[in-house]
Amino acid sequence: IQTAPIAITGDPVLYQKAAPVIAFDVALHNLTQTLMATMLQARGVGIAAPQIGVSQRLFIVASRPNERYPDAPLMEPMVMVNPVLLSGSSEWELGEEGCLSVPGKRLSIARHLWIDAQWQDLQGNTHSGRLHGFVARIFQHELDHLDGITLIERIT
Ligand SMILES: O=C(O)C[C@@H](Cc1ccccc1)C(=O)SCC(=O)c1ccccc1
Ligand SMILES: [Zn+2]
């Protein structure tokens, strides 16, 4: 399966608002496979389509325990199409984040403790649910990518 180069700070695609996915076709499946392979190769816990130069509203959340979040859940990677943050907890939590598009940086970012999210799967079915902790953090980080926001913009 093909991997793709990851766009890094300065690449205009990272600062655009991504377009909604409308075709749940074989092209979307192929894009998702490339996205997944690229994330796994880069050993990320998430990745958004704009990070491989595709300005579409699609990302993957793939939490696993790691040195910064040892109690993070090990989860099957979740493909989220046209994701929406419906509401977020009033409590925020500071946590260390990295970004595959901002190599070598670890920044402390405030995120909602939990969020109510809605998204579509690759078949176009709509799902919704409450995400907590590290999974909620990854979702919020990836959603920023779909809105042209990277860690650097979050800090400033
Ligand atoms: O740039 C990305 O979207 C991937 C990013 C996702 C992310 C990491 C940490 C918090 C929120 C979102 C990464 O996977 S960075 C590299 C990494 O594997 C990692 C970094 C910090 C903590 C745990 C993992
Ligand atoms: Zn990132």
PDB file of C-alpha atoms and ligand atoms in Angstrom:
ATOM      1  CA  ILE A   1       0.000   0.000   0.000  1.00  0.00           C
ATOM      2  CA  GLN A   2       1.273   3.447  -0.919  1.00  0.00           C
ATOM      3  CA  THR A   3       2.322   5.996   1.667  1.00  0.00           C
ATOM      4  CA  ALA A   4       2.430   9.747   0.910  1.00  0.00           C
ATOM      5  CA  PRO A   5       4.817  12.534   1.905  1.00  0.00           C
ATOM      6  CA  ILE A   6       3.637  14.496   4.951  1.00  0.00           C
ATOM      7  CA  ALA A   7       3.166  18.258   4.445  1.00  0.00           C
ATOM      8  CA  ILE A   8       5.165  20.278   6.983  1.00  0.00           C
ATOM      9  CA  THR A   9       4.922  23.832   8.376  1.00  0.00           C
ATOM     10  CA  GLY A  10       4.684  26.352   5.523  1.00  0.00           C
ATOM     11  CA  ASP A  11       2.847  24.085   3.082  1.00  0.00           C
ATOM     12  CA  PRO A  12      -0.314  26.086   2.121  1.00  0.00           C
ATOM     13  CA  VAL A  13      -2.509  22.959   2.248  1.00  0.00           C
ATOM     14  CA  LEU A  14      -2.118  22.985   6.052  1.00  0.00           C
ATOM     15  CA  TYR A  15      -3.745  26.418   6.335  1.00  0.00           C
ATOM     16  CA  GLN A  16      -6.809  25.857   4.150  1.00  0.00           C
ATOM     17  CA  LYS A  17     -10.305  24.913   5.330  1.00  0.00           C
ATOM     18  CA  ALA A  18     -10.819  21.401   3.966  1.00  0.00           C
ATOM     19  CA  ALA A  19     -13.850  20.595   1.805  1.00  0.00           C
ATOM     20  CA  PRO A  20     -16.610  18.169   2.901  1.00  0.00           C
ATOM     21  CA  VAL A  21     -16.385  14.629   1.547  1.00  0.00           C
ATOM     22  CA  ILE A  22     -19.355  13.986  -0.748  1.00  0.00           C
ATOM     23  CA  ALA A  23     -18.375  10.846  -2.682  1.00  0.00           C
ATOM     24  CA  PHE A  24     -18.198   7.653  -0.608  1.00  0.00           C
ATOM     25  CA  ASP A  25     -16.533   5.861  -3.493  1.00  0.00           C
ATOM     26  CA  VAL A  26     -13.446   3.771  -4.212  1.00  0.00           C
ATOM     27  CA  ALA A  27     -11.320   6.940  -4.358  1.00  0.00           C
ATOM     28  CA  LEU A  28     -12.240   7.651  -0.722  1.00  0.00           C
ATOM     29  CA  HIS A  29     -11.218   4.088   0.219  1.00  0.00           C
ATOM     30  CA  ASN A  30      -7.893   4.470  -1.574  1.00  0.00           C
ATOM     31  CA  LEU A  31      -7.262   7.829   0.092  1.00  0.00           C
ATOM     32  CA  THR A  32      -8.025   6.276   3.486  1.00  0.00           C
ATOM     33  CA  GLN A  33      -5.607   3.407   2.850  1.00  0.00           C
ATOM     34  CA  THR A  34      -2.834   5.839   1.926  1.00  0.00           C
ATOM     35  CA  LEU A  35      -3.648   7.959   4.991  1.00  0.00           C
ATOM     36  CA  MET A  36      -3.560   4.902   7.286  1.00  0.00           C
ATOM     37  CA  ALA A  37      -0.274   3.595   5.844  1.00  0.00           C
ATOM     38  CA  THR A  38       1.317   7.035   6.155  1.00  0.00           C
ATOM     39  CA  MET A  39       0.195   7.394   9.792  1.00  0.00           C
ATOM     40  CA  LEU A  40       1.495   3.921  10.683  1.00  0.00           C
ATOM     41  CA  GLN A  41       4.844   4.575   8.970  1.00  0.00           C
ATOM     42  CA  ALA A  42       5.165   7.887  10.825  1.00  0.00           C
ATOM     43  CA  ARG A  43       4.057   6.157  14.067  1.00  0.00           C
ATOM     44  CA  GLY A  44       1.379   8.756  14.681  1.00  0.00           C
ATOM     45  CA  VAL A  45      -1.728   8.400  16.851  1.00  0.00           C
ATOM     46  CA  GLY A  46      -3.742  10.301  14.279  1.00  0.00           C
ATOM     47  CA  ILE A  47      -3.503  11.943  10.867  1.00  0.00           C
ATOM     48  CA  ALA A  48      -5.696  14.275   8.757  1.00  0.00           C
ATOM     49  CA  ALA A  49      -6.082  14.250   4.964  1.00  0.00           C
ATOM     50  CA  PRO A  50      -4.619  17.760   4.529  1.00  0.00           C
ATOM     51  CA  GLN A  51      -1.368  16.429   6.021  1.00  0.00           C
ATOM     52  CA  ILE A  52      -0.869  14.367   2.851  1.00  0.00           C
ATOM     53  CA  GLY A  53      -1.908  17.286   0.649  1.00  0.00           C
ATOM     54  CA  VAL A  54      -5.604  16.381   0.292  1.00  0.00           C
ATOM     55  CA  SER A  55      -7.897  19.179   1.464  1.00  0.00           C
ATOM     56  CA  GLN A  56     -10.877  16.977   2.379  1.00  0.00           C
ATOM     57  CA  ARG A  57     -12.667  16.579   5.723  1.00  0.00           C
ATOM     58  CA  LEU A  58     -11.370  13.175   6.742  1.00  0.00           C
ATOM     59  CA  PHE A  59      -9.036  11.994   9.506  1.00  0.00           C
ATOM     60  CA  ILE A  60      -7.980   8.922  11.460  1.00  0.00           C
ATOM     61  CA  VAL A  61      -7.848   8.626  15.277  1.00  0.00           C
ATOM     62  CA  ALA A  62      -5.634   5.795  16.517  1.00  0.00           C
ATOM     63  CA  SER A  63      -4.902   6.183  20.225  1.00  0.00           C
ATOM     64  CA  ARG A  64      -2.384   3.805  21.801  1.00  0.00           C
ATOM     65  CA  PRO A  65      -0.541   3.868  25.127  1.00  0.00           C
ATOM     66  CA  ASN A  66       2.654   5.925  24.852  1.00  0.00           C
ATOM     67  CA  GLU A  67       5.247   7.445  27.155  1.00  0.00           C
ATOM     68  CA  ARG A  68       3.313  10.714  27.483  1.00  0.00           C
ATOM     69  CA  TYR A  69      -0.117   9.075  27.894  1.00  0.00           C
ATOM     70  CA  PRO A  70       0.607   5.662  29.399  1.00  0.00           C
ATOM     71  CA  ASP A  71      -3.079   5.088  30.212  1.00  0.00           C
ATOM     72  CA  ALA A  72      -4.262   6.036  26.722  1.00  0.00           C
ATOM     73  CA  PRO A  73      -6.579   3.348  25.335  1.00  0.00           C
ATOM     74  CA  LEU A  74      -5.291   1.005  22.629  1.00  0.00           C
ATOM     75  CA  MET A  75      -7.988   1.365  19.964  1.00  0.00           C
ATOM     76  CA  GLU A  76      -8.740   0.146  16.466  1.00  0.00           C
ATOM     77  CA  PRO A  77      -7.931   3.120  14.198  1.00  0.00           C
ATOM     78  CA  MET A  78     -11.158   5.061  13.585  1.00  0.00           C
ATOM     79  CA  VAL A  79     -11.772   6.671  10.190  1.00  0.00           C
ATOM     80  CA  MET A  80     -13.884   9.807  10.668  1.00  0.00           C
ATOM     81  CA  VAL A  81     -15.423  11.499   7.625  1.00  0.00           C
ATOM     82  CA  ASN A  82     -17.009  14.976   7.832  1.00  0.00           C
ATOM     83  CA  PRO A  83     -16.453  15.076  11.614  1.00  0.00           C
ATOM     84  CA  VAL A  84     -18.272  17.682  13.715  1.00  0.00           C
ATOM     85  CA  LEU A  85     -17.599  18.770  17.283  1.00  0.00           C
ATOM     86  CA  LEU A  86     -21.145  19.147  18.644  1.00  0.00           C
ATOM     87  CA  SER A  87     -20.167  20.336  22.132  1.00  0.00           C
ATOM     88  CA  GLY A  88     -17.222  20.262  24.518  1.00  0.00           C
ATOM     89  CA  SER A  89     -16.828  20.140  28.294  1.00  0.00           C
ATOM     90  CA  SER A  90     -16.379  23.465  30.065  1.00  0.00           C
ATOM     91  CA  GLU A  91     -13.314  21.934  31.724  1.00  0.00           C
ATOM     92  CA  TRP A  92     -10.129  22.116  29.691  1.00  0.00           C
ATOM     93  CA  GLU A  93      -6.947  20.128  30.252  1.00  0.00           C
ATOM     94  CA  LEU A  94      -3.389  20.990  29.300  1.00  0.00           C
ATOM     95  CA  GLY A  95      -1.504  18.192  27.567  1.00  0.00           C
ATOM     96  CA  GLU A  96       1.613  17.632  25.488  1.00  0.00           C
ATOM     97  CA  GLU A  97       0.991  17.285  21.777  1.00  0.00           C
ATOM     98  CA  GLY A  98       3.192  16.561  18.831  1.00  0.00           C
ATOM     99  CA  CYS A  99       2.349  17.078  15.180  1.00  0.00           C
ATOM    100  CA  LEU A 100       3.651  15.132  12.194  1.00  0.00           C
ATOM    101  CA  SER A 101       3.529  18.411  10.277  1.00  0.00           C
ATOM    102  CA  VAL A 102       5.530  20.322  12.880  1.00  0.00           C
ATOM    103  CA  PRO A 103       8.517  17.994  13.302  1.00  0.00           C
ATOM    104  CA  GLY A 104      10.461  18.012  16.559  1.00  0.00           C
ATOM    105  CA  LYS A 105       7.990  20.179  18.490  1.00  0.00           C
ATOM    106  CA  ARG A 106       6.187  19.136  21.665  1.00  0.00           C
ATOM    107  CA  LEU A 107       3.758  21.810  22.816  1.00  0.00           C
ATOM    108  CA  SER A 108       1.405  21.986  25.789  1.00  0.00           C
ATOM    109  CA  ILE A 109      -2.123  22.586  24.443  1.00  0.00           C
ATOM    110  CA  ALA A 110      -5.437  23.104  26.282  1.00  0.00           C
ATOM    111  CA  ARG A 111      -8.262  20.867  25.018  1.00  0.00           C
ATOM    112  CA  HIS A 112     -11.815  20.008  26.169  1.00  0.00           C
ATOM    113  CA  LEU A 113     -11.740  17.133  28.675  1.00  0.00           C
ATOM    114  CA  TRP A 114     -14.542  15.424  26.735  1.00  0.00           C
ATOM    115  CA  ILE A 115     -16.470  16.216  23.559  1.00  0.00           C
ATOM    116  CA  ASP A 116     -19.683  15.132  21.852  1.00  0.00           C
ATOM    117  CA  ALA A 117     -18.756  14.357  18.247  1.00  0.00           C
ATOM    118  CA  GLN A 118     -20.568  13.295  15.087  1.00  0.00           C
ATOM    119  CA  TRP A 119     -18.962  11.786  11.982  1.00  0.00           C
ATOM    120  CA  GLN A 120     -19.578   9.477   9.024  1.00  0.00           C
ATOM    121  CA  ASP A 121     -17.871   6.168   8.327  1.00  0.00           C
ATOM    122  CA  LEU A 122     -16.556   5.054   4.930  1.00  0.00           C
ATOM    123  CA  GLN A 123     -20.010   3.775   3.996  1.00  0.00           C
ATOM    124  CA  GLY A 124     -21.521   7.199   4.702  1.00  0.00           C
ATOM    125  CA  ASN A 125     -23.354   6.086   7.884  1.00  0.00           C
ATOM    126  CA  THR A 126     -23.561   8.804  10.546  1.00  0.00           C
ATOM    127  CA  HIS A 127     -22.310   8.085  14.079  1.00  0.00           C
ATOM    128  CA  SER A 128     -22.162  10.202  17.221  1.00  0.00           C
ATOM    129  CA  GLY A 129     -20.677   9.739  20.652  1.00  0.00           C
ATOM    130  CA  ARG A 130     -18.855  11.218  23.599  1.00  0.00           C
ATOM    131  CA  LEU A 131     -15.063  10.997  23.462  1.00  0.00           C
ATOM    132  CA  HIS A 132     -12.896  11.410  26.561  1.00  0.00           C
ATOM    133  CA  GLY A 133      -9.256  12.003  27.457  1.00  0.00           C
ATOM    134  CA  PHE A 134      -6.528  11.293  24.930  1.00  0.00           C
ATOM    135  CA  VAL A 135      -8.983  10.161  22.240  1.00  0.00           C
ATOM    136  CA  ALA A 136     -10.868  13.471  22.626  1.00  0.00           C
ATOM    137  CA  ARG A 137      -7.542  15.290  22.443  1.00  0.00           C
ATOM    138  CA  ILE A 138      -6.544  13.584  19.189  1.00  0.00           C
ATOM    139  CA  PHE A 139      -9.995  14.316  17.687  1.00  0.00           C
ATOM    140  CA  GLN A 140      -9.628  18.027  18.527  1.00  0.00           C
ATOM    141  CA  HIS A 141      -6.082  18.109  17.122  1.00  0.00           C
ATOM    142  CA  GLU A 142      -7.170  16.458  13.859  1.00  0.00           C
ATOM    143  CA  LEU A 143     -10.271  18.669  13.544  1.00  0.00           C
ATOM    144  CA  ASP A 144      -7.962  21.691  13.774  1.00  0.00           C
ATOM    145  CA  HIS A 145      -6.088  20.315  10.736  1.00  0.00           C
ATOM    146  CA  LEU A 146      -9.361  20.273   8.743  1.00  0.00           C
ATOM    147  CA  ASP A 147      -9.821  23.957   9.622  1.00  0.00           C
ATOM    148  CA  GLY A 148      -6.284  24.960   8.662  1.00  0.00           C
ATOM    149  CA  ILE A 149      -5.015  25.206  12.244  1.00  0.00           C
ATOM    150  CA  THR A 150      -1.756  23.631  13.408  1.00  0.00           C
ATOM    151  CA  LEU A 151      -0.120  23.553  16.869  1.00  0.00           C
ATOM    152  CA  ILE A 152       1.724  26.796  16.055  1.00  0.00           C
ATOM    153  CA  GLU A 153      -1.562  28.675  15.527  1.00  0.00           C
ATOM    154  CA  ARG A 154      -2.972  27.101  18.705  1.00  0.00           C
ATOM    155  CA  ILE A 155      -0.147  28.550  20.767  1.00  0.00           C
ATOM    156  CA  THR A 156      -0.086  32.033  19.298  1.00  0.00           C
TER     157      THR A 156
HETATM  158  O1  LIG B   1      -0.043  15.532  13.445  1.00  0.00           O
HETATM  159  C1  LIG B   1      -0.915  14.689  13.731  1.00  0.00           C
HETATM  160  O2  LIG B   1      -2.124  14.869  13.506  1.00  0.00           O
HETATM  161  C2  LIG B   1      -0.479  13.414  14.435  1.00  0.00           C
HETATM  162  C3  LIG B   1      -0.228  13.641  15.916  1.00  0.00           C
HETATM  163  C4  LIG B   1      -1.537  13.418  16.656  1.00  0.00           C
HETATM  164  C5  LIG B   1      -1.575  13.858  18.093  1.00  0.00           C
HETATM  165  C6  LIG B   1      -0.523  13.554  18.996  1.00  0.00           C
HETATM  166  C7  LIG B   1      -0.628  13.950  20.336  1.00  0.00           C
HETATM  167  C8  LIG B   1      -1.773  14.655  20.774  1.00  0.00           C
HETATM  168  C9  LIG B   1      -2.792  14.950  19.877  1.00  0.00           C
HETATM  169  C10 LIG B   1      -2.695  14.544  18.551  1.00  0.00           C
HETATM  170  C11 LIG B   1       0.820  12.644  16.355  1.00  0.00           C
HETATM  171  O3  LIG B   1       0.604  11.456  16.366  1.00  0.00           O
HETATM  172  S1  LIG B   1       2.358  13.281  16.873  1.00  0.00           S
HETATM  173  C12 LIG B   1       3.427  11.917  17.183  1.00  0.00           C
HETATM  174  C13 LIG B   1       3.040  10.937  18.291  1.00  0.00           C
HETATM  175  O4  LIG B   1       2.977   9.784  17.993  1.00  0.00           O
HETATM  176  C14 LIG B   1       2.696  11.327  19.700  1.00  0.00           C
HETATM  177  C15 LIG B   1       2.983  12.587  20.188  1.00  0.00           C
HETATM  178  C16 LIG B   1       2.638  12.922  21.489  1.00  0.00           C
HETATM  179  C17 LIG B   1       2.003  12.016  22.294  1.00  0.00           C
HETATM  180  C18 LIG B   1       1.705  10.750  21.793  1.00  0.00           C
HETATM  181  C19 LIG B   1       2.037  10.414  20.505  1.00  0.00           C
HETATM  182 ZN    ZN B   2      -0.956  17.466  13.663  1.00  0.00          ZN
END
